[in-house]
Tab-separated table of C-alpha atoms in Angstrom:
chain	number	residue	atom	x	y	z
I	1	MET	CA	6.625	22.793	20.063
I	2	LYS	CA	7.903	19.703	18.260
I	3	PHE	CA	5.537	17.779	15.999
I	4	LYS	CA	5.880	14.065	15.312
I	5	ALA	CA	3.293	13.779	12.561
I	6	LEU	CA	1.275	15.805	10.121
I	7	VAL	CA	-1.976	14.254	8.919
I	8	PHE	CA	-4.091	16.097	6.391
I	9	ASP	CA	-7.301	15.600	4.453
I	10	LEU	CA	-7.444	15.526	0.673
I	11	ASP	CA	-10.773	16.734	-0.759
I	12	GLY	CA	-11.200	20.450	-0.328
I	13	THR	CA	-8.021	20.698	1.756
I	14	ALA	CA	-4.962	19.486	-0.175
I	15	ILE	CA	-6.703	19.062	-3.523
I	16	PRO	CA	-9.700	20.623	-5.254
I	17	LYS	CA	-12.925	18.919	-4.257
I	18	LYS	CA	-13.522	16.922	-7.435
I	19	ARG	CA	-13.015	13.289	-8.370
I	20	ASP	CA	-9.967	13.923	-10.581
I	21	GLY	CA	-8.465	16.728	-8.467
I	22	MET	CA	-4.713	16.729	-7.998
I	23	PRO	CA	-2.540	18.785	-5.631
I	24	SER	CA	-0.898	21.984	-6.835
I	25	GLN	CA	2.889	22.210	-6.926
I	26	VAL	CA	2.751	24.608	-3.958
I	27	VAL	CA	0.984	21.990	-1.838
I	28	ILE	CA	3.330	19.212	-3.002
I	29	ASP	CA	6.339	21.368	-2.093
I	30	ALA	CA	4.865	22.113	1.358
I	31	VAL	CA	4.363	18.392	2.009
I	32	LEU	CA	7.911	17.617	0.874
I	33	GLU	CA	9.196	20.289	3.244
I	34	ALA	CA	7.132	18.919	6.150
I	35	ARG	CA	8.576	15.430	5.530
I	36	LYS	CA	11.964	16.806	6.604
I	37	PHE	CA	10.634	17.386	10.112
I	38	CYS	CA	7.980	14.760	10.826
I	39	HIS	CA	6.007	11.813	9.511
I	40	VAL	CA	3.382	12.829	6.963
I	41	ALA	CA	0.154	10.984	6.206
I	42	VAL	CA	-3.126	11.618	4.450
I	43	ALA	CA	-6.583	10.888	5.816
I	44	THR	CA	-9.499	10.630	3.437
I	45	GLY	CA	-12.933	9.171	3.030
I	46	ARG	CA	-11.899	7.901	-0.399
I	47	PRO	CA	-11.082	4.255	-1.051
I	48	LEU	CA	-7.431	3.618	-1.892
I	49	GLU	CA	-8.072	3.123	-5.606
I	50	LEU	CA	-9.456	6.688	-5.831
I	51	CYS	CA	-6.536	8.350	-4.030
I	52	LYS	CA	-3.428	6.262	-4.786
I	53	GLU	CA	-2.298	8.583	-7.600
I	54	ILE	CA	-2.733	11.605	-5.328
I	55	ILE	CA	-0.752	10.002	-2.506
I	56	ASP	CA	2.008	9.120	-4.957
I	57	ALA	CA	2.133	12.762	-6.123
I	58	PHE	CA	3.000	13.833	-2.567
I	59	GLY	CA	5.830	11.324	-2.253
I	60	ILE	CA	4.490	10.226	1.121
I	61	GLU	CA	6.202	7.115	2.473
I	62	ASP	CA	4.375	6.506	5.735
I	63	LEU	CA	0.676	5.778	6.138
I	64	ALA	CA	-2.550	6.616	4.418
I	65	ILE	CA	-5.806	6.575	6.340
I	66	VAL	CA	-8.461	5.700	3.756
I	67	ASN	CA	-12.091	4.595	3.463
I	68	GLY	CA	-13.245	7.112	6.052
I	69	GLY	CA	-10.750	5.891	8.651
I	70	THR	CA	-11.638	2.222	8.394
I	71	HIS	CA	-8.360	1.194	6.715
I	72	LEU	CA	-4.700	2.026	7.384
I	73	TYR	CA	-2.500	1.518	4.342
I	74	SER	CA	1.280	1.213	4.604
I	75	ILE	CA	2.728	2.941	1.581
I	76	LYS	CA	6.143	1.313	2.079
I	77	GLU	CA	4.683	-2.181	2.409
I	78	ARG	CA	1.991	-1.544	-0.231
I	79	ASP	CA	-0.554	-3.332	1.923
I	80	PHE	CA	-3.252	-2.645	4.466
I	81	ILE	CA	-1.941	-2.960	8.007
I	82	TRP	CA	-5.299	-2.453	9.760
I	83	LYS	CA	-8.954	-2.709	8.795
I	84	GLN	CA	-12.149	-2.179	10.744
I	85	GLU	CA	-15.014	-3.077	8.491
I	86	ILE	CA	-18.687	-3.134	9.418
I	87	ASP	CA	-20.174	-6.609	9.268
I	88	SER	CA	-23.225	-7.098	7.048
I	89	LYS	CA	-25.614	-7.633	9.987
I	90	THR	CA	-24.668	-4.301	11.563
I	91	LEU	CA	-24.813	-2.588	8.194
I	92	THR	CA	-28.357	-3.898	7.646
I	93	GLU	CA	-29.395	-2.614	11.096
I	94	ILE	CA	-27.971	0.816	10.364
């Protein structure tokens, strides 16, 4: 089976589940190895400002799925390439 992408969660998966958790060298090495074979991205509920340092530690160059899947961030372009935010009226109804 050939994979085209590997997408993994951060908290409790790739890093310890704490605000200042960082990946171990073993996990970083595994991600670097995976990058040889496919695109690698993270997916997290965190906003970008709370995971940018972690993403940088992995050396990921593709995408980051942040804010619980509501934003796609291009690491190469250093900008959001897609956003799906909830409007204030819907948020009030929820």
